[in-house]
Short mmCIF file of C-alpha atoms and ligand atoms in Angstrom, two decimals:
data_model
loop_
_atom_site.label_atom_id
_atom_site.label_comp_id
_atom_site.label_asym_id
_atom_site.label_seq_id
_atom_site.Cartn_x
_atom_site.Cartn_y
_atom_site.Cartn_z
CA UNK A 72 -49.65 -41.75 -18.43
CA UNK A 73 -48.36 -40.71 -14.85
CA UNK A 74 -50.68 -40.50 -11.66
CA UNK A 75 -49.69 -36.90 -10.03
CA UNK A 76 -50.92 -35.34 -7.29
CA UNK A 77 -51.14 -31.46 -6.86
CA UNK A 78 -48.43 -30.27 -4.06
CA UNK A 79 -49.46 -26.52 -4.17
CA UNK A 80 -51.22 -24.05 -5.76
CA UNK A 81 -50.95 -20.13 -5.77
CA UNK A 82 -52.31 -17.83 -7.31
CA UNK A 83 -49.31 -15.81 -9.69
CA UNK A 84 -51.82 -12.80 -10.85
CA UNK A 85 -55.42 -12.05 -11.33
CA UNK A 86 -57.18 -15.46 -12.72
CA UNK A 87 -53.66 -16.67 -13.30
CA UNK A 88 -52.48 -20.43 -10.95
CA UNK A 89 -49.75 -22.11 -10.80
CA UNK A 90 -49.95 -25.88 -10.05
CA UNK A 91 -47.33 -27.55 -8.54
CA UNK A 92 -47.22 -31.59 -9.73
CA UNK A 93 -45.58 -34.30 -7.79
CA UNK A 94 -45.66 -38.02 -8.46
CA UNK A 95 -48.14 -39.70 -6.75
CA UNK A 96 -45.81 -42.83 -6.28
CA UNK A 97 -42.96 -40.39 -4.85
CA UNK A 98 -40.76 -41.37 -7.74
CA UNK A 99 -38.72 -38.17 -9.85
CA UNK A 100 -40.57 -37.64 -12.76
CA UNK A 101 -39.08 -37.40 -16.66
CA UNK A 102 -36.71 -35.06 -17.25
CA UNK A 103 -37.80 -32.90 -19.71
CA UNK A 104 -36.36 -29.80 -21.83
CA UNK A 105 -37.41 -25.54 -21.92
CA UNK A 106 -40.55 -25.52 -24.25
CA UNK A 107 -42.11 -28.56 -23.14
CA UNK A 108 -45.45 -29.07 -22.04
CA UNK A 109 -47.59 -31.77 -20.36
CA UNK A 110 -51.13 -33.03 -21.38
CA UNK A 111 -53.13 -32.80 -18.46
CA UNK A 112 -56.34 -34.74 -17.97
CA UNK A 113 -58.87 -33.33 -16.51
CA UNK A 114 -61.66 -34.76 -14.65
CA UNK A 115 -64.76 -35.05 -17.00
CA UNK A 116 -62.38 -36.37 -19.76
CA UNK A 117 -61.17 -32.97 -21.29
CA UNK A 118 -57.41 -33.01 -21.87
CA UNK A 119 -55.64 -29.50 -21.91
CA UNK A 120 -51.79 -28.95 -22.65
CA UNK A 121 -49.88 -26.89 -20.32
CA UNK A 122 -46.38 -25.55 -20.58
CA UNK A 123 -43.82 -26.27 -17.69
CA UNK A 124 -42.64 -23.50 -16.53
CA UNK A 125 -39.78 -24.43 -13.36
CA UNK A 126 -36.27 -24.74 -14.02
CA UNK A 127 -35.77 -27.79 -16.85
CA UNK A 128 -33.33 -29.48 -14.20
CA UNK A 129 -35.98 -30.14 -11.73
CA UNK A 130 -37.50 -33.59 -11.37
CA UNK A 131 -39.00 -34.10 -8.21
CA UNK A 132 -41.96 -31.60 -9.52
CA UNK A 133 -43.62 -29.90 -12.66
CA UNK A 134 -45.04 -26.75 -12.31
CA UNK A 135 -47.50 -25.38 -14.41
CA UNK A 136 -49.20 -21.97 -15.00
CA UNK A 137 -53.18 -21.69 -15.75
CA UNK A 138 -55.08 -18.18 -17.01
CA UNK A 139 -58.52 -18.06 -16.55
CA UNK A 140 -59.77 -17.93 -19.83
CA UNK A 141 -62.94 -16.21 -20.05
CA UNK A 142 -63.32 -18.46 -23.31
CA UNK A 143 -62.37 -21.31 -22.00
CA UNK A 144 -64.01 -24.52 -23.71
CA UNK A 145 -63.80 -25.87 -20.03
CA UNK A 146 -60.24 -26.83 -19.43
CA UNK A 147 -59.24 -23.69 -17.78
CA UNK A 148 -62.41 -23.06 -15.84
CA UNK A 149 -61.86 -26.93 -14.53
CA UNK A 150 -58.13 -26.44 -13.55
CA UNK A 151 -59.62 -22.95 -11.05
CA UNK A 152 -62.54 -23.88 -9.80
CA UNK A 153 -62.02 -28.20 -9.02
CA UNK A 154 -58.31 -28.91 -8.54
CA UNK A 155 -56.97 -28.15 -5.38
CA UNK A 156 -53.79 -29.32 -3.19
CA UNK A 157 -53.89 -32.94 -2.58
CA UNK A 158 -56.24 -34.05 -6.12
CA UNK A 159 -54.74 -36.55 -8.08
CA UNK A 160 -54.64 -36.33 -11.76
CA UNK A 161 -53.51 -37.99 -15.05
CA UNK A 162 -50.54 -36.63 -17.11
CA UNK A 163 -48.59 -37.63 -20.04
CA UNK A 164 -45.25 -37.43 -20.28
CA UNK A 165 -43.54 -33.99 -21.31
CA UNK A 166 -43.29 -33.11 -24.97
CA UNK A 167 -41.35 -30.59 -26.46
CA UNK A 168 -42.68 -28.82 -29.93
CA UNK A 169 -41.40 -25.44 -28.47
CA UNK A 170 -37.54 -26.87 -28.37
CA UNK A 171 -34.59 -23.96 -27.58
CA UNK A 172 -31.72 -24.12 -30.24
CA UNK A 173 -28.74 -23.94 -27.00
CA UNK A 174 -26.26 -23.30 -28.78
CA UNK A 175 -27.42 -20.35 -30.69
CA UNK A 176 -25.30 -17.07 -30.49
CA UNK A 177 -28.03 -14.94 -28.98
CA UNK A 178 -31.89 -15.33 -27.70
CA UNK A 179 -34.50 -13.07 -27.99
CA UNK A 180 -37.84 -14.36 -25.60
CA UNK A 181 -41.13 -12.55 -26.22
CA UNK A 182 -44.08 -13.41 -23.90
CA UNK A 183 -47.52 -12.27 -23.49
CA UNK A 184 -49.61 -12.87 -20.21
CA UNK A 185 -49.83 -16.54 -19.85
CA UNK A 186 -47.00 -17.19 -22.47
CA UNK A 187 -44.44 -16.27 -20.02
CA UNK A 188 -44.89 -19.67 -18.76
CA UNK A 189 -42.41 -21.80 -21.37
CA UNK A 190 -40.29 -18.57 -21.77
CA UNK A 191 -39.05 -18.82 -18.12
CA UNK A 192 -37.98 -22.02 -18.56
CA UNK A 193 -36.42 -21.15 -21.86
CA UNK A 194 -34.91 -18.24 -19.35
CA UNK A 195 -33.65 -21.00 -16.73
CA UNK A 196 -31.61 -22.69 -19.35
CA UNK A 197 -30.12 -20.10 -21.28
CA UNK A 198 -29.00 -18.89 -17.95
CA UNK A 199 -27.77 -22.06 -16.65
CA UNK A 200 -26.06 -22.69 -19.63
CA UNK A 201 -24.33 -18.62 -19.69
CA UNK A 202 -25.79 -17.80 -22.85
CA UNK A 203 -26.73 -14.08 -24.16
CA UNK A 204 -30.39 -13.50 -23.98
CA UNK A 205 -33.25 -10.86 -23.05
CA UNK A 206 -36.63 -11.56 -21.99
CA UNK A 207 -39.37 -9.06 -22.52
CA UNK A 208 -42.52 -9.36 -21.23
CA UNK A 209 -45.72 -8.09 -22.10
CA UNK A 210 -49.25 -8.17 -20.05
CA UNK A 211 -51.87 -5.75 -19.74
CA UNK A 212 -51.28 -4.64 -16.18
CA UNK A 213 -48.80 -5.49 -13.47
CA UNK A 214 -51.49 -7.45 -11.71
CA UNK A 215 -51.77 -9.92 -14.36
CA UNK A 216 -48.60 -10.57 -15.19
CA UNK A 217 -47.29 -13.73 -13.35
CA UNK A 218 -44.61 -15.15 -12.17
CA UNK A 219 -43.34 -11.73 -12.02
CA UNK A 220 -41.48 -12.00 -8.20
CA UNK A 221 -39.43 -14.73 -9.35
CA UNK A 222 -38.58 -12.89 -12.43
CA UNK A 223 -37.37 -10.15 -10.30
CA UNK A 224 -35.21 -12.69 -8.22
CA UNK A 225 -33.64 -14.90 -10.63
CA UNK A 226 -29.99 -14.43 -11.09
CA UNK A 227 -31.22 -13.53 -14.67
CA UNK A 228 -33.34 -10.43 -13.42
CA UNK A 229 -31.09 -7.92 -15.25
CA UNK A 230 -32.26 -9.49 -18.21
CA UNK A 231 -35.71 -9.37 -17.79
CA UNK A 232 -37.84 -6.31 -19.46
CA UNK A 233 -41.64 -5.85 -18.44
CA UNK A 234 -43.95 -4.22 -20.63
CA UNK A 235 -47.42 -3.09 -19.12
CA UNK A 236 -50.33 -1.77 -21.60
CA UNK A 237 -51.76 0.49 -19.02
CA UNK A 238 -47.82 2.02 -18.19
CA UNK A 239 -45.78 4.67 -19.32
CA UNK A 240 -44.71 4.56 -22.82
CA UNK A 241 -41.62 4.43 -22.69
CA UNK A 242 -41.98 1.31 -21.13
CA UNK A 243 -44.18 -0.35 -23.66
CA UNK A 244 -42.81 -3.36 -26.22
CA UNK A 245 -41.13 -1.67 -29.36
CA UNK A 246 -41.12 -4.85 -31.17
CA UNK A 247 -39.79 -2.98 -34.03
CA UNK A 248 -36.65 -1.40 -32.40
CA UNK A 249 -35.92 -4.87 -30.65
CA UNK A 250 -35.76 -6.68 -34.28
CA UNK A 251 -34.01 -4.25 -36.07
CA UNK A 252 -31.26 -6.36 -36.25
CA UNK A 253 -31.79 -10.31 -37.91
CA UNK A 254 -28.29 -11.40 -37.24
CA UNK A 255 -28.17 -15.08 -37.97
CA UNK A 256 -26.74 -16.04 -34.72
CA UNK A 257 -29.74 -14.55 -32.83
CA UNK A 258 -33.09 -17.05 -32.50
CA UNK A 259 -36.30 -15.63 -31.72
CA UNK A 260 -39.07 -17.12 -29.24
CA UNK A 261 -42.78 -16.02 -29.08
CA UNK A 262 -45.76 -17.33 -27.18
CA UNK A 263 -48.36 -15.81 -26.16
CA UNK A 264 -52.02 -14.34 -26.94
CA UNK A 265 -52.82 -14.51 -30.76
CA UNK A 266 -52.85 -10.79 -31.22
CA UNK A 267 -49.37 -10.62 -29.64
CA UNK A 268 -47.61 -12.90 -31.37
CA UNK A 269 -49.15 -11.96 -34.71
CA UNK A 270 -47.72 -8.62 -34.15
CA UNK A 271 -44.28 -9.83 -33.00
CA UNK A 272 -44.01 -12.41 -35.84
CA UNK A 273 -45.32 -9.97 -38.16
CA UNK A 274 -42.87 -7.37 -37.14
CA UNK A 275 -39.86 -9.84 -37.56
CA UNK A 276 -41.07 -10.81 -41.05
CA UNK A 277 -41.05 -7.37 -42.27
CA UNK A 278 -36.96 -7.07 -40.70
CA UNK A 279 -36.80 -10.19 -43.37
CA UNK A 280 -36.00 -12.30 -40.22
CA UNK A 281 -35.83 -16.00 -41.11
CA UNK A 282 -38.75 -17.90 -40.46
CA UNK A 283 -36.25 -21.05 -39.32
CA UNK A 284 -35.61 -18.25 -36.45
CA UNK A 285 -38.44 -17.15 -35.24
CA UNK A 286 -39.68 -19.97 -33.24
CA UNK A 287 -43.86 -19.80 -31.76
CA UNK A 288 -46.10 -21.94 -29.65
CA UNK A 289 -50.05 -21.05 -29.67
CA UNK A 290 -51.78 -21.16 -26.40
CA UNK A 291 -55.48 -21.00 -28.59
CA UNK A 292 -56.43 -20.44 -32.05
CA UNK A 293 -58.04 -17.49 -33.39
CA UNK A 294 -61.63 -18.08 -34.44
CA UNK A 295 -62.16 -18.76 -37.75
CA UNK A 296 -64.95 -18.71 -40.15
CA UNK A 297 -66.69 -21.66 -41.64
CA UNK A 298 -69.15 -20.12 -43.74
CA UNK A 299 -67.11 -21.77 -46.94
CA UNK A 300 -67.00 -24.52 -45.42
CA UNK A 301 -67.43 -27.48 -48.58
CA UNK A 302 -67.51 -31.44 -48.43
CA UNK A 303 -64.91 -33.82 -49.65
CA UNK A 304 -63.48 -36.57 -49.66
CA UNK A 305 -60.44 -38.68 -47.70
CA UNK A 306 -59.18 -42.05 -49.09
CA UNK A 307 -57.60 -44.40 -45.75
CA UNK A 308 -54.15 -45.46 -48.21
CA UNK A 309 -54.19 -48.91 -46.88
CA UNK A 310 -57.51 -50.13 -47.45
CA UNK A 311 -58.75 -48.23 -50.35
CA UNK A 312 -61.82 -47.22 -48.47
CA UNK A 313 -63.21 -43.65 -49.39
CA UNK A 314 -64.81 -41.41 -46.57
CA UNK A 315 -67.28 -38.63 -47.29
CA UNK A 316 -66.35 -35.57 -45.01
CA UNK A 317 -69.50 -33.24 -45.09
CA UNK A 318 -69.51 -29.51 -44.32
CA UNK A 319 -70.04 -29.37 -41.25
CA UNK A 320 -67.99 -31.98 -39.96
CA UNK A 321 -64.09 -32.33 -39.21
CA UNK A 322 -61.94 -34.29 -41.20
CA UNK A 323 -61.24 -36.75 -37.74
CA UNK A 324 -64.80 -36.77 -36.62
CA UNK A 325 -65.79 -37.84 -40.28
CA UNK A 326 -63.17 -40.68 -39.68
CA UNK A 327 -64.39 -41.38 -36.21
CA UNK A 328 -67.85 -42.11 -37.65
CA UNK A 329 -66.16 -44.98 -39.82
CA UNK A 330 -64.64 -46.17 -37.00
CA UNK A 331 -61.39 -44.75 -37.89
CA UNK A 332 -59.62 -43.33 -34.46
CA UNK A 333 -56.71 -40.47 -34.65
CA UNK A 334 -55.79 -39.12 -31.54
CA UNK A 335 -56.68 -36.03 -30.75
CA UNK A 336 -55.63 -33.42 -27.88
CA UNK A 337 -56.00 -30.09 -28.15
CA UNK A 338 -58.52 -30.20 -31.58
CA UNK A 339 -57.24 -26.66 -32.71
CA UNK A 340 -54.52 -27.16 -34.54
CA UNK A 341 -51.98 -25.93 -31.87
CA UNK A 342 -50.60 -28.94 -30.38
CA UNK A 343 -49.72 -31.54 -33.57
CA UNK A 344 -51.09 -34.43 -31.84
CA UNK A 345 -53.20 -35.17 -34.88
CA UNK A 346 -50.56 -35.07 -37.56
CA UNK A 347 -51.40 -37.24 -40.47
CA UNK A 348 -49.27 -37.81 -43.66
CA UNK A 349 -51.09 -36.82 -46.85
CA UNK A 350 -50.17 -38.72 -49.89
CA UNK A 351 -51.85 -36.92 -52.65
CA UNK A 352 -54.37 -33.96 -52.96
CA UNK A 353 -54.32 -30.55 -51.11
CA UNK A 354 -55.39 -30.06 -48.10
CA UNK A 355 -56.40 -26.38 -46.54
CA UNK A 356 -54.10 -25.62 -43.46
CA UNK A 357 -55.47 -24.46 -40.75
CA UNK A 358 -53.91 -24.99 -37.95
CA UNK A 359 -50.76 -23.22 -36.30
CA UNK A 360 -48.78 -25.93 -35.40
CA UNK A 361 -46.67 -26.73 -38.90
CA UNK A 362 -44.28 -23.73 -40.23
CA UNK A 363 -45.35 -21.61 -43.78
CA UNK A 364 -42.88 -23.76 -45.04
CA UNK A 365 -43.95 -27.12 -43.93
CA UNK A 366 -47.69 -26.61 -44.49
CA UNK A 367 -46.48 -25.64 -48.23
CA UNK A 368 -44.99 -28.88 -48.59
CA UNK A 369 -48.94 -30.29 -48.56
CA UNK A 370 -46.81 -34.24 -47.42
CA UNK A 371 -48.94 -33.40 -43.91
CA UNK A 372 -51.77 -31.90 -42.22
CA UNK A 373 -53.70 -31.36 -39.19
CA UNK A 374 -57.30 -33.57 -39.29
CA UNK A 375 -58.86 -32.23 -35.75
CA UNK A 376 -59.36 -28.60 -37.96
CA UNK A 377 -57.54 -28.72 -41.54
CA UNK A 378 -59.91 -29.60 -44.78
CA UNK A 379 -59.09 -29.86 -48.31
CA UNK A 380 -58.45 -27.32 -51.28
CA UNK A 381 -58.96 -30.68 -53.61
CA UNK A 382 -61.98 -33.07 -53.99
CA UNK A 383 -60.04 -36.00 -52.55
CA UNK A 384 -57.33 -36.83 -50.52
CA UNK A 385 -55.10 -39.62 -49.83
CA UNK A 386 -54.27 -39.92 -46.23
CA UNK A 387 -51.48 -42.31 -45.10
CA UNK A 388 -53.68 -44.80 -42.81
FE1 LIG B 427 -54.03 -30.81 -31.68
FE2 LIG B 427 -55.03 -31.71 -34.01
S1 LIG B 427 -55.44 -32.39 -32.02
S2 LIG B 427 -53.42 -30.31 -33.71
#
């Protein structure tokens, strides 16, 4: 954990901050690489991940960009309305499950609204290390798009496409014309809203791009329904001992009740913290975090939100 305190804060767009983190002893902080992101405790004892968005080079501060979410579960609503300049908070150490592959031929960024935020970073580097890539950014209007000055002023500008919903057409993303081609030098990057990725990702899948290119990071899960919801049962491997999950109850709260901690962060499935090895049975993926490909594998899943397609299953604890 390191003690930060917040150096600035401006507002980027409407109900979109940035945050400006320094540490509180003075001392650089960890380097860290485009794609990461910081868990930020918050007072009241939520914890929220946020992406960094300055250059990757920088260590003297993090900067981070918050949208308002008018569904926020009380992380975002914290971060506008109680931190200001000069509050000291918690962080952990950056983490990167958004990682850039440098060295690939050609990059292809896609963000929407507040998913710009690890894209410019991803922007920084490819720039500072002169490799081919286009940004194009999506947000509803100019006024909510942030970050957009700087955009404007990198040395990367000419790279940089902005897509507004409420522009001209000719303007607006053409996610099909910009996949056309899945050369297997050129990596993909999407993060954003859940609509907007869906339909990027989607898009790419029907150009038969490889899913080992087209890299994501969720900002919040879509709702989902638990009308089906069943009961059933986890075994802890090393002790034997058998755990009734009911319902209406998550796989880690059913553990919590038998005293069994995991550690949890973002408890939708977005941020991996969770991850625990399954040893036998099938689980029922639901979180966004593992590929297609590695949620088939069934060796892992996600206990904050993921249940099981089998009566039992053997979890490696
Ligand atoms: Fe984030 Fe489970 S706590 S994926």
């Amino acid at each position: 954990m390191i003690e930060v305190i917040v150096t600035a804060r401006n507002n980027q767009a409407e109900d979109i901050c940035s945050f400006e983190l320094a540490r509180a002893d003075g001392a650089p902080l960890p380097a860290f690489t485009a794609g990461a992101h910081i868990d930020v405790h918050l007072p009241g004892g939520l914890i929220r991940q946020y992406s960094l968005c300055n250059p990757p080079w920088e260590t003297h501060s993090y900067l981070i960009g918050v949208l308002k979410d008018p569904a926020s579960r009380g992380g975002s609503q914290a971060m506008h309305e109680q931190i200001q300049v000069g509050q000291r908070l918690s962080i952990s150490e950056p983490r990167n499950l958004f990682p850039l592959r440098e060295n690939a031929q050609h990059s292809l960024l896609f963000a929407g609204g507040i998913g710009i935020t690890p894209i410019l970073c991803m922007a920084e580097r490819l720039h500072q290390l002169g490799a081919e890539f286009e940004l194009h950014y999506c947000a509803r209007s100019a006024d909510r798009a942030a970050f957009v000055e700087r955009l404007q002023a990198a040395p990367f500008a000419e790279r940089v496409q902005l897509h507004f919903d409420d522009g001209p057409a000719a303007q607006r993303l053409d996610a099909a014309a910009l996949l056309a081609n899945p050369d297997p030098g050129t990596h993909l990057y999407v993060c954003g809203p859940g609509g907007f990725m869906e339909h990027v990702l989607d898009t790419a899948k029907t150009q038969d791009w490889d899913d080992q290119r087209a890299h994501r990071e969720y900002f919040t899960a879509a709702p989902v329904s638990h009308d089906n919801d069943g009961s059933f049962a986890v075994q802890i491997n090393s002790s034997g001992q058998i755990i009734q999950v009911p319902a209406d109850q998550s796989v880690a709260a059913a553990l919590e009740a038998s005293g069994i901690e995991i550690q949890l962060s973002c408890e939708q499935g977005i941020c991996g913290t969770c991850l625990t090895r399954v040893l036998a049975g099938e689980p029922e993926h639901r979180d966004l975090f593992l590929t297609e490909a590695e949620q088939a594998l069934n060796d892992q899943f996600t206990p904050c939100c993921s249940r099981a397609k089998s009566p039992l299953l053997v979890l490696d604890l």
